[in-house]
Short mmCIF file of C-alpha atoms in Angstrom, two decimals:
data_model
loop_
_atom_site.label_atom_id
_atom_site.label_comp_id
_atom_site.label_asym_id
_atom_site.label_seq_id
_atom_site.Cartn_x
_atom_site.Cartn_y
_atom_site.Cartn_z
CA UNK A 1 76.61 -84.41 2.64
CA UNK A 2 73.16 -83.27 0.87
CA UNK A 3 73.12 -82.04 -2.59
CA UNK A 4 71.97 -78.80 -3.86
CA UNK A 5 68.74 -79.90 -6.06
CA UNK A 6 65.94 -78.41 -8.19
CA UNK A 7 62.72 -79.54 -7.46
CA UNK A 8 60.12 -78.05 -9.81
CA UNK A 9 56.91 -77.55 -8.65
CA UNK A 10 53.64 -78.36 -10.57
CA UNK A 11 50.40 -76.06 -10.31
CA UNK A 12 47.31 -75.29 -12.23
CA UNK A 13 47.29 -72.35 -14.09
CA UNK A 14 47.65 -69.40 -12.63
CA UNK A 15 45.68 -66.31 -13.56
CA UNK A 16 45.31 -62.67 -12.32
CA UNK A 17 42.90 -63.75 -9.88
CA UNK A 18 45.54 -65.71 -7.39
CA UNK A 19 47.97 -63.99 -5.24
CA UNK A 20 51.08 -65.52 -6.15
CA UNK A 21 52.76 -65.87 -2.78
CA UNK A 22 48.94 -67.48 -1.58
CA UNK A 23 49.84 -70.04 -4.50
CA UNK A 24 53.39 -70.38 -3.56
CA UNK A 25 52.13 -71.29 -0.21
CA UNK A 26 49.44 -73.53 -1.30
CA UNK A 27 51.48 -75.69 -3.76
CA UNK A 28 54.64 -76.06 -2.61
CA UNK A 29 54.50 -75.24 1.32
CA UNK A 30 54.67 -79.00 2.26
CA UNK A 31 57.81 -79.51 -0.07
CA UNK A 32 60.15 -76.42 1.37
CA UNK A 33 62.66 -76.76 4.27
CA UNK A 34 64.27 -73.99 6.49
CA UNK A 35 67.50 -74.53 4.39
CA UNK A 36 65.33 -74.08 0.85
CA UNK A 37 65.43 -71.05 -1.63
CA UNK A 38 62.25 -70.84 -3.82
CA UNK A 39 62.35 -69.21 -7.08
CA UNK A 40 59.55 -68.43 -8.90
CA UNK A 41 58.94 -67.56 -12.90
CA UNK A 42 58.78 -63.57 -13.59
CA UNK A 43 56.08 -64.21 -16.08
CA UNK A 44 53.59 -65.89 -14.16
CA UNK A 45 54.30 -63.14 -10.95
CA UNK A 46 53.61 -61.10 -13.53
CA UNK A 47 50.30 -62.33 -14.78
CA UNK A 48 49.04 -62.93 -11.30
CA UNK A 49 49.99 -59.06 -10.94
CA UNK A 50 47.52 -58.64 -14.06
CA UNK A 51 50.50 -57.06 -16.16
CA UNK A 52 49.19 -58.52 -19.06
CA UNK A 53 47.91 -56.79 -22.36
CA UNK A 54 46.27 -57.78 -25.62
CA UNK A 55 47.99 -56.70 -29.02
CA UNK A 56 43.75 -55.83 -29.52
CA UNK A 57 44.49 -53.41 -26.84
CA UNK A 58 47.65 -51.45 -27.57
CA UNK A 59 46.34 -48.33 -29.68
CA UNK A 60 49.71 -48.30 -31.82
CA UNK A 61 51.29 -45.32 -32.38
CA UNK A 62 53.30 -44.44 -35.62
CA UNK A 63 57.01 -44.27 -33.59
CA UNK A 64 56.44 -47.89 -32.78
CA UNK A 65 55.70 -48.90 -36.28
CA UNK A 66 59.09 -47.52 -37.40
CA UNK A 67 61.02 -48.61 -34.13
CA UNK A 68 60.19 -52.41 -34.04
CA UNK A 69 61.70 -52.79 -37.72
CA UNK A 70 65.19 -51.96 -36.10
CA UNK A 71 65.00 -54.95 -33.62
CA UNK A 72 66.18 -58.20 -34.79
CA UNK A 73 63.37 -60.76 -35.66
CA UNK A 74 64.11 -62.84 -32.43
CA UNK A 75 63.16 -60.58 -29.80
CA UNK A 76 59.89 -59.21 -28.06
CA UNK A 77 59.60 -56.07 -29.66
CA UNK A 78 60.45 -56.91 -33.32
CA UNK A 79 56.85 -56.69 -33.22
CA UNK A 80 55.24 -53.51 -33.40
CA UNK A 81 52.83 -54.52 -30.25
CA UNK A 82 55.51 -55.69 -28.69
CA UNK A 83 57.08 -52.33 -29.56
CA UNK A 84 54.33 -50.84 -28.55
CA UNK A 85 53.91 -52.13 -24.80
CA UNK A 86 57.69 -51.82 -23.95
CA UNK A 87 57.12 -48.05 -25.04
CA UNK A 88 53.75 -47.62 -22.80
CA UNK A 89 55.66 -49.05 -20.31
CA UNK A 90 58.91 -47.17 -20.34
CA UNK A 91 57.91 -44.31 -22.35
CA UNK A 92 58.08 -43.61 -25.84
CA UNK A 93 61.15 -40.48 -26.20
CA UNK A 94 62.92 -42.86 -23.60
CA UNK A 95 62.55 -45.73 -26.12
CA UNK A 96 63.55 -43.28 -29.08
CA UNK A 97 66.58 -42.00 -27.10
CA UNK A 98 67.98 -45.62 -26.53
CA UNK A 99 67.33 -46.55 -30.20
CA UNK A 100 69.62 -44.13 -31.39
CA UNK A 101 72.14 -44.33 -28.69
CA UNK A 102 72.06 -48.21 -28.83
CA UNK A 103 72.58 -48.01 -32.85
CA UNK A 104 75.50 -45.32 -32.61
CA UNK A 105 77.04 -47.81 -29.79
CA UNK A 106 76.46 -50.44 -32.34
CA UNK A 107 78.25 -48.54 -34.79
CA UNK A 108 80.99 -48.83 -32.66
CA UNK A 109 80.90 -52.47 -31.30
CA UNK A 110 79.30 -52.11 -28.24
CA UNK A 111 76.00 -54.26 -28.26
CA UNK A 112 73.46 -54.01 -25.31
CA UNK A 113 73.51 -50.39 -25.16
CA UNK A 114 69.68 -50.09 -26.00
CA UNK A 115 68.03 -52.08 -23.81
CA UNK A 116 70.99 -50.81 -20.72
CA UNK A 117 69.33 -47.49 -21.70
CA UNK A 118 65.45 -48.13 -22.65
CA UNK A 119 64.72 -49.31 -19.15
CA UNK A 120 63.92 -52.51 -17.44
CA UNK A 121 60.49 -53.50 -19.15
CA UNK A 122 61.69 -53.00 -22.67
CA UNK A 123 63.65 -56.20 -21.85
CA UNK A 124 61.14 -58.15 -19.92
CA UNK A 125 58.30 -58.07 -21.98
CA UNK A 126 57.07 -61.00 -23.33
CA UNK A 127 55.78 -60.93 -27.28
CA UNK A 128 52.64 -63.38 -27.79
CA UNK A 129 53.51 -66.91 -27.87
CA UNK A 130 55.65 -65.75 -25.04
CA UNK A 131 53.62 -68.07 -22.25
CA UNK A 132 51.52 -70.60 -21.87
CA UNK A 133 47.61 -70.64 -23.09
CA UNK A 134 46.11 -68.79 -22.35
CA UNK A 135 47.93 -66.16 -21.43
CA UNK A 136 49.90 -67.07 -25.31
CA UNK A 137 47.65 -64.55 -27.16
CA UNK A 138 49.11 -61.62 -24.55
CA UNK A 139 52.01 -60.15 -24.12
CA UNK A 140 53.11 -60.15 -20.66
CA UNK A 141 55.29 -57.27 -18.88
CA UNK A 142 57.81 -57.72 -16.67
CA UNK A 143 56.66 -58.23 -13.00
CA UNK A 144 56.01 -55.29 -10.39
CA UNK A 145 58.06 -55.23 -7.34
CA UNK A 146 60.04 -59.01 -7.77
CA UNK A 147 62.11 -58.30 -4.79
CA UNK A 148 59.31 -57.32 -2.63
CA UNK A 149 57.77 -60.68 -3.38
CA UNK A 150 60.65 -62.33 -3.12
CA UNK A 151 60.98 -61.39 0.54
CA UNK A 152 56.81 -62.03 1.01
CA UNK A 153 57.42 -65.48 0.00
CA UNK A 154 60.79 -65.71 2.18
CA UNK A 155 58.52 -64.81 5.09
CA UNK A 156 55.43 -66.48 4.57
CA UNK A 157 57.32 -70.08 3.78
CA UNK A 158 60.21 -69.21 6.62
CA UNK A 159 62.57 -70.82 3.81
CA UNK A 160 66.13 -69.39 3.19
CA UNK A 161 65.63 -67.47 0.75
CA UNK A 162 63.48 -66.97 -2.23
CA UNK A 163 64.15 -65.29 -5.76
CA UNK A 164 61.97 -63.90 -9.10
CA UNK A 165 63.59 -65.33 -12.14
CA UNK A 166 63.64 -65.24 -15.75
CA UNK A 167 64.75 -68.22 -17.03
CA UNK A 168 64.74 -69.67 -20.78
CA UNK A 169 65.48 -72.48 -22.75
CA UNK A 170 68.13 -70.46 -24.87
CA UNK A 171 70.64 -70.81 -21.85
CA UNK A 172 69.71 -67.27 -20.75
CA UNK A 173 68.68 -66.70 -16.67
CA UNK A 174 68.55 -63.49 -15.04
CA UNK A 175 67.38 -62.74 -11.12
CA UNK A 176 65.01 -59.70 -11.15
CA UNK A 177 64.47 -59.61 -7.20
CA UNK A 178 65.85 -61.86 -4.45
CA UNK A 179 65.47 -61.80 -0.29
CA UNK A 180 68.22 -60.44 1.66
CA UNK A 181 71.37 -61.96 1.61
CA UNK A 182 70.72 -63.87 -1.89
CA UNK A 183 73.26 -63.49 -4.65
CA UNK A 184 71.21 -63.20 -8.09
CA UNK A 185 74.19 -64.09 -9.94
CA UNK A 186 74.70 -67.10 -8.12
CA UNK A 187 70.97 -68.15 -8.34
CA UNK A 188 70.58 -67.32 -12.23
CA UNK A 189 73.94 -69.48 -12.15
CA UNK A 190 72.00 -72.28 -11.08
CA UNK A 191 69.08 -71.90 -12.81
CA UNK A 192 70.33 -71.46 -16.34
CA UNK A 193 68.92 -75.14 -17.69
CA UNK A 194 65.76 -73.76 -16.95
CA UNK A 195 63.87 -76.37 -14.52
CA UNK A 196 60.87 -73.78 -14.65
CA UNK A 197 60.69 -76.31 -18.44
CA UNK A 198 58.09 -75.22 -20.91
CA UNK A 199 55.01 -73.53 -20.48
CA UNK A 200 52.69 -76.76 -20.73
CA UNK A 201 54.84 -78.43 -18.03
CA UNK A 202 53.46 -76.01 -15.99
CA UNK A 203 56.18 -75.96 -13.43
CA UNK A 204 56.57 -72.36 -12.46
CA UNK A 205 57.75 -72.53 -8.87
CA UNK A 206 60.90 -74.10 -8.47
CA UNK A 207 62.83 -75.15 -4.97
CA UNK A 208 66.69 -75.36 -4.58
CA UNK A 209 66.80 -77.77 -2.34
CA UNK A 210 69.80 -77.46 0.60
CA UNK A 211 71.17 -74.34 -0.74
CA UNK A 212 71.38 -72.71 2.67
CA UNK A 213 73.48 -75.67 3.88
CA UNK A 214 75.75 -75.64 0.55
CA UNK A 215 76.29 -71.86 1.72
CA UNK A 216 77.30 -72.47 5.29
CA UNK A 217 79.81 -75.17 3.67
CA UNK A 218 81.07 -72.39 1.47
CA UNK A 219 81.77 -70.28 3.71
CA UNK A 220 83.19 -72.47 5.92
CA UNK A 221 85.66 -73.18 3.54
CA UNK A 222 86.47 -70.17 3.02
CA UNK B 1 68.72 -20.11 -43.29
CA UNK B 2 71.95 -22.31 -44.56
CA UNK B 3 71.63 -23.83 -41.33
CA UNK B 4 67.76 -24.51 -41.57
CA UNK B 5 68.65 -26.28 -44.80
CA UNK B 6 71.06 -28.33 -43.96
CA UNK B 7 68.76 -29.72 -41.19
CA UNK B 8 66.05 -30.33 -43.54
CA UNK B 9 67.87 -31.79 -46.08
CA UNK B 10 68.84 -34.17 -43.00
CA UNK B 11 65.18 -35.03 -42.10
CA UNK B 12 64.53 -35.71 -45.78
CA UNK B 13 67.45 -38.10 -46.45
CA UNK B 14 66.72 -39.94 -42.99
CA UNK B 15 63.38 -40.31 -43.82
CA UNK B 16 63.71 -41.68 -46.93
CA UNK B 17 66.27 -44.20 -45.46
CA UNK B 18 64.18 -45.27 -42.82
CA UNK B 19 61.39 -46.00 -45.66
CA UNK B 20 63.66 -47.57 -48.14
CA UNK B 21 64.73 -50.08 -45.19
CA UNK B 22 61.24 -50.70 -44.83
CA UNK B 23 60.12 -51.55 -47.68
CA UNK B 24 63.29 -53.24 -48.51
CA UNK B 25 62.67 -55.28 -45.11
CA UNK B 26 59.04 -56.32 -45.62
CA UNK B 27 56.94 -57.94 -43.82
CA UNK B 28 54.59 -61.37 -42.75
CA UNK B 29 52.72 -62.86 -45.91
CA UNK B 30 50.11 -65.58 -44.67
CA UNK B 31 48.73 -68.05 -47.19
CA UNK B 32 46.78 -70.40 -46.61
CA UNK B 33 46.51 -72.87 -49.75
CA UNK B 34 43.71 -74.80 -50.31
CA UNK B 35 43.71 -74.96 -53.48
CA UNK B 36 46.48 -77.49 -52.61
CA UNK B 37 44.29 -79.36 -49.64
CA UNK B 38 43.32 -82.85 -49.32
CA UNK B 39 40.14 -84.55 -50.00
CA UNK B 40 37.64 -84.58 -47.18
CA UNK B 41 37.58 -88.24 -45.53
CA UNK B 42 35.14 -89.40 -43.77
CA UNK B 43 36.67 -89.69 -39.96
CA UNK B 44 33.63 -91.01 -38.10
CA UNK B 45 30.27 -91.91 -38.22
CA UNK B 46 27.34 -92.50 -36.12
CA UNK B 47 23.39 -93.02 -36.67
CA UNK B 48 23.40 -89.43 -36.23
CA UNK B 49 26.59 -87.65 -36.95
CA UNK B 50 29.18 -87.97 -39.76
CA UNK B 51 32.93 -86.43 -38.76
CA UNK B 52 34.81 -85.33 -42.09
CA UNK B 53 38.30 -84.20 -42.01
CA UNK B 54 40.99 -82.61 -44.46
CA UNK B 55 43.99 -81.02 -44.42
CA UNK B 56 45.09 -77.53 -45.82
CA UNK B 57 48.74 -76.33 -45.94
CA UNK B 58 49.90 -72.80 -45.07
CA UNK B 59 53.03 -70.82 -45.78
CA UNK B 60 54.33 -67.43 -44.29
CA UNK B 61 56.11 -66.50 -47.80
CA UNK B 62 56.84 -62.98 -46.49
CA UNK B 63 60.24 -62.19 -45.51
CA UNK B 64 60.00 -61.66 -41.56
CA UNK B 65 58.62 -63.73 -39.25
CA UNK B 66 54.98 -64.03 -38.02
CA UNK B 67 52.67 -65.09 -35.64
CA UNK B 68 49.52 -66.75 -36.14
CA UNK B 69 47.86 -65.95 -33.09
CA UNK B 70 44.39 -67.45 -33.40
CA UNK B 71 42.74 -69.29 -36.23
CA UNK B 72 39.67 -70.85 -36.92
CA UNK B 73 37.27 -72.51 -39.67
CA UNK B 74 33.69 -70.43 -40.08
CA UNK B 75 31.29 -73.25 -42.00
CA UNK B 76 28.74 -71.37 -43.82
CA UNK B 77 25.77 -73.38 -43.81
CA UNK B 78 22.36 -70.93 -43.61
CA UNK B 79 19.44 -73.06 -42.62
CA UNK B 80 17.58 -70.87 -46.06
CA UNK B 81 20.16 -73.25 -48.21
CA UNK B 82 19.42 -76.46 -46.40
CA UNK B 83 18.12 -76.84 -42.73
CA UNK B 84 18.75 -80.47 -42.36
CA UNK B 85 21.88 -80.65 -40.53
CA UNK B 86 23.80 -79.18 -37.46
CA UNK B 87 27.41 -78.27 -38.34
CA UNK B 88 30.55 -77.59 -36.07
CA UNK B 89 33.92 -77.51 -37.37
CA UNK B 90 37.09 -76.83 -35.87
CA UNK B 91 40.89 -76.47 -36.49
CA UNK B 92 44.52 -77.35 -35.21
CA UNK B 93 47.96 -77.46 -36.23
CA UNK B 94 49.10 -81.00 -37.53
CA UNK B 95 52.24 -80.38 -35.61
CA UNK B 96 50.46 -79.34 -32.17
CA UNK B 97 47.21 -81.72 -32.27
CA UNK B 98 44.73 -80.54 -29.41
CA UNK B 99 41.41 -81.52 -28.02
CA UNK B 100 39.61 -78.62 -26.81
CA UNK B 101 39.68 -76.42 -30.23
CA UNK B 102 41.65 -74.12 -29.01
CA UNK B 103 44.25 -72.68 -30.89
CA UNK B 104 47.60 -71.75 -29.47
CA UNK B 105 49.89 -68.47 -30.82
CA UNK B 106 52.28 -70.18 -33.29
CA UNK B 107 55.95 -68.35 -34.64
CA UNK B 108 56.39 -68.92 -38.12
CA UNK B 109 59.70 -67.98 -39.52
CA UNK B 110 59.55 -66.73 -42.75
CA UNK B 111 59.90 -69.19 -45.96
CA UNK B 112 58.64 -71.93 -43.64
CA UNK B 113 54.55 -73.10 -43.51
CA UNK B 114 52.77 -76.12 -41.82
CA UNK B 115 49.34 -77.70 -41.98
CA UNK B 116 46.03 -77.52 -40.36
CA UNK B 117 43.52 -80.15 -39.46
CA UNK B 118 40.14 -78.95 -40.44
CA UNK B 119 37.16 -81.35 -38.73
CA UNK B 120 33.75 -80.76 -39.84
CA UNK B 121 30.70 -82.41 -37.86
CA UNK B 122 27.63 -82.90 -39.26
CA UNK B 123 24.52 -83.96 -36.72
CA UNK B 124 21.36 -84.77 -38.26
CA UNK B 125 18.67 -82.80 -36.53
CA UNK B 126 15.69 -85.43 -37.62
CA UNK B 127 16.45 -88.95 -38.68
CA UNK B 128 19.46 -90.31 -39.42
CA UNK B 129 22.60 -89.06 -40.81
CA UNK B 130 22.95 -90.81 -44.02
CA UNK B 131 19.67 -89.65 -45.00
CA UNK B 132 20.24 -86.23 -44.32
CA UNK B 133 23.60 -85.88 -46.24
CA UNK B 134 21.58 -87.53 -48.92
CA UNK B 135 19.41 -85.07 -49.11
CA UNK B 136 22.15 -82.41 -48.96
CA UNK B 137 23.43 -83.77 -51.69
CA UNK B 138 20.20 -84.08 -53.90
CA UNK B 139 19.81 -80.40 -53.43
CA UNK B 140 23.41 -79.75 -54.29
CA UNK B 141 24.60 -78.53 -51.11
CA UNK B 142 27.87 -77.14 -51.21
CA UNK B 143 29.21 -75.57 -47.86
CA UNK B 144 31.76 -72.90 -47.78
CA UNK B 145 34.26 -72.33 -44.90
CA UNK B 146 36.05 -69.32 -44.37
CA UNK B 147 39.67 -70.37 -42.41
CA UNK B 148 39.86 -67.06 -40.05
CA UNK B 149 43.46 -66.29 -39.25
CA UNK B 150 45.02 -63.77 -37.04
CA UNK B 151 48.73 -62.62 -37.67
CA UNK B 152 50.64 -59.99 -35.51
CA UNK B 153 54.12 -59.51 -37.13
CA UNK B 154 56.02 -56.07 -38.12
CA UNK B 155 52.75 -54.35 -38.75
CA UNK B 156 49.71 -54.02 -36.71
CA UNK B 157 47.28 -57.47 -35.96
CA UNK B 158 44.96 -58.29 -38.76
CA UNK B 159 42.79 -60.84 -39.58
CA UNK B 160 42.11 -62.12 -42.76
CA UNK B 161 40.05 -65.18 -44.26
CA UNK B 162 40.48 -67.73 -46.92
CA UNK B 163 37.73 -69.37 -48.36
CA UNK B 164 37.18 -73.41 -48.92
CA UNK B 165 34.74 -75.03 -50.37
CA UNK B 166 33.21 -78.44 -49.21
CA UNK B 167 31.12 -79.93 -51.99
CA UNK B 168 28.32 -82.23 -51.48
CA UNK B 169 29.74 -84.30 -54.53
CA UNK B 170 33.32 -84.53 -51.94
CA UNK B 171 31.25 -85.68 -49.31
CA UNK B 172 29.37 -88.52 -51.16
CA UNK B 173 33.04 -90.05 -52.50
CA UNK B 174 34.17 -89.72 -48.69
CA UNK B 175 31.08 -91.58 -47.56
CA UNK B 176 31.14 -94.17 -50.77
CA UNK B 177 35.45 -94.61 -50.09
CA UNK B 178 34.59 -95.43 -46.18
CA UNK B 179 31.63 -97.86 -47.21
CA UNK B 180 33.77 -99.66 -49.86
CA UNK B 181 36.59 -100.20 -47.31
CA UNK B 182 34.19 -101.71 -44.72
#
């Protein structure tokens, strides 16, 4: 009985100029099987989308300069361009609003409340250092679309599925887009060791081998 | 009017919290100390080019973290103080060595620091090598180099430079330490 297993995939860098499913295709075509899922890393959809910015770029405004100073030091937009971006992104009285709601919640033990409310870039953007050079000097918003190119890749590869994912080493995996039929939960279930690895291993396509057999099994069971 | 007061009296006190936690919080502090640096050694040496190297140790002492996001040695050699030599010089982390002087966004939590590699090449434009650091050195050549740093933290990017000097005299007892050793 075959295995599920996750086969990371090595490419150059990638940069705004490549279509990400055209690189999908060109790097890992020969690897993927009808029973295959391929999931790719949201950053690097994202930076062949060109959602990328320069903290040289962001004309700061004073609301971000108070805001980022009520964000612990470990996340993207403790900085103030990091701040910044999430609020060009999502808006900056939508950003406000969820400050003060999240911090009330707070007040009353309920964590998560801000970035629930301040919209889904606030938590995908990625603070410099974020990704690998030399991309490490931007910050890098979340991708456009993921489940749209989730189901381009699905169709160009004719694999079982395929899935955007944000994966990192701090145990922490969450599915932004997947083809039909795909459970994200499942997926970020399996990709919580992150196989994507570190930016210099430059691994950002990754294939779960057999899991459209290990599904049929399952629900077989069942 | 009671009303309007109350509200104001609001904004006031909120404002001044918001500043007090500020200022309270602080911020980044990059130093880089080279006052506390090593000698120059001499790393390499050809007929034409001599490769010097030291390093320089750097601290955030602020109380957040902080990012350097670039950083890079400026030589200040003006061919009006001594037109004898070529110089490039470049920069890494100890920790993160690279090749292609390129210097990749570092975290830096704060009360924690590192070291940089600073490598300065000189390249004799006429002659060889030896005799043109000679002559630097009979003229009393000393080069400065700015270390350029970039830092993104709580408050907007900045960049800010430390100055280093490389004295002819530090050159001569890298060249005279490598010569004895042979």
């Amino acid at each position: 009985m075959e295995e599920l297993e996750l086969q990371p995939v090595r490419t150059r860098i990638l940069t705004d100029k490549d279509d990400i499913v055209e690189m999908i295709v060109k790097y890992a075509k020969d690897d993927v099987g009808p029973d295959d899922v391929v999931s790719v890393a949201e950053s690097v959809v994202a930076i062949t989308q060109g959602r990328i910015t320069r903290p040289e770029d962001l004309k700061i405004c004073f609301l971000a300069k108070i805001l980022c100073r009520f964000v612990p030091q470990l996340g993207s937009l403790s900085s103030v361009a990091g701040m910044q971006s999430a609020m060009n992104a999502e808006g900056k009285w939508r950003i406000l609003f969820a400050m003060i709601i999240g911090m009330l919640a707070k007040i009353v033990g309920k964590n998560g409340v801000f970035y629930e409310l301040a919209g889904p870039q606030a938590a995908l953007v990625d603070d410099v250092t974020g990704t690998m050079p030399p991309f490490d000097k931007c910050l890098v918003y979340g991708p456009r679309d993921p489940k749209g190119v989730a189901e381009e890749i699905k169709s160009r590869l004719g694999c079982f599925g395929a899935a955007v994912a944000d994966v990192n080493d701090l145990k922490r995996a969450a599915v932004l887009g997947v083809s039909e039929g795909l459970d994200p939960k499942k997926l970020a279930r399996i990709l919580i060791d992150n196989p994507f690895g570190n930016a210099s291993q430059r691994t950002p396509i990754v294939i779960i081998k057999n899991y459209g057999k290990a599904e049929k099994r399952a629900e077989g069971k069942a | 009017m009671e009303f309007l007061m109350i509200v104001v009296v609001l904004c006031v006190a909120v404002s001044i919290g918001v500043w007090l936690f500020i200022a309270r919080q602080g911020d980044a502090e990059f130093e880089f100390m080279v006052k506390d640096r090593t000698p120059f050694i001499l790393e390499e040496w050809t007929e034409k080019t001599a490769t010097f190297s030291c390093k320089v140790p750097f601290m955030n002492k602020g109380t957040q973290d902080g990012t350097i996001m670039d950083a890079y040695p400026r030589h200040l050699l003006p061919c009006e103080q001594y037109d004898g030599v070529e110089v490039n010089s470049r920069m890494e982390l100890m920790t993160a060595p690279r090749t292609d002087n390129y210097f990749e966004a570092v975290i830096i939590p704060h009360g924690t620091g590192g070291a940089v590699a600073i490598t300065v090449t000189f390249t004799a434009k006429k002659g060889s090598i030896q005799d043109a650091l000679d002559e630097m050195c009979e003229l009393t050549v000393d080069m400065a180099i700015d270390i350029v740093y970039q830092i993104v933290a709580r408050t907007p990017w900045y960049i800010h430079k430390t100055r280093m000097v490389m004295t002819c005299k530090e050159i001569m007892d890298a060249m005279q330490t490598k010569n004895a050793a042979k």
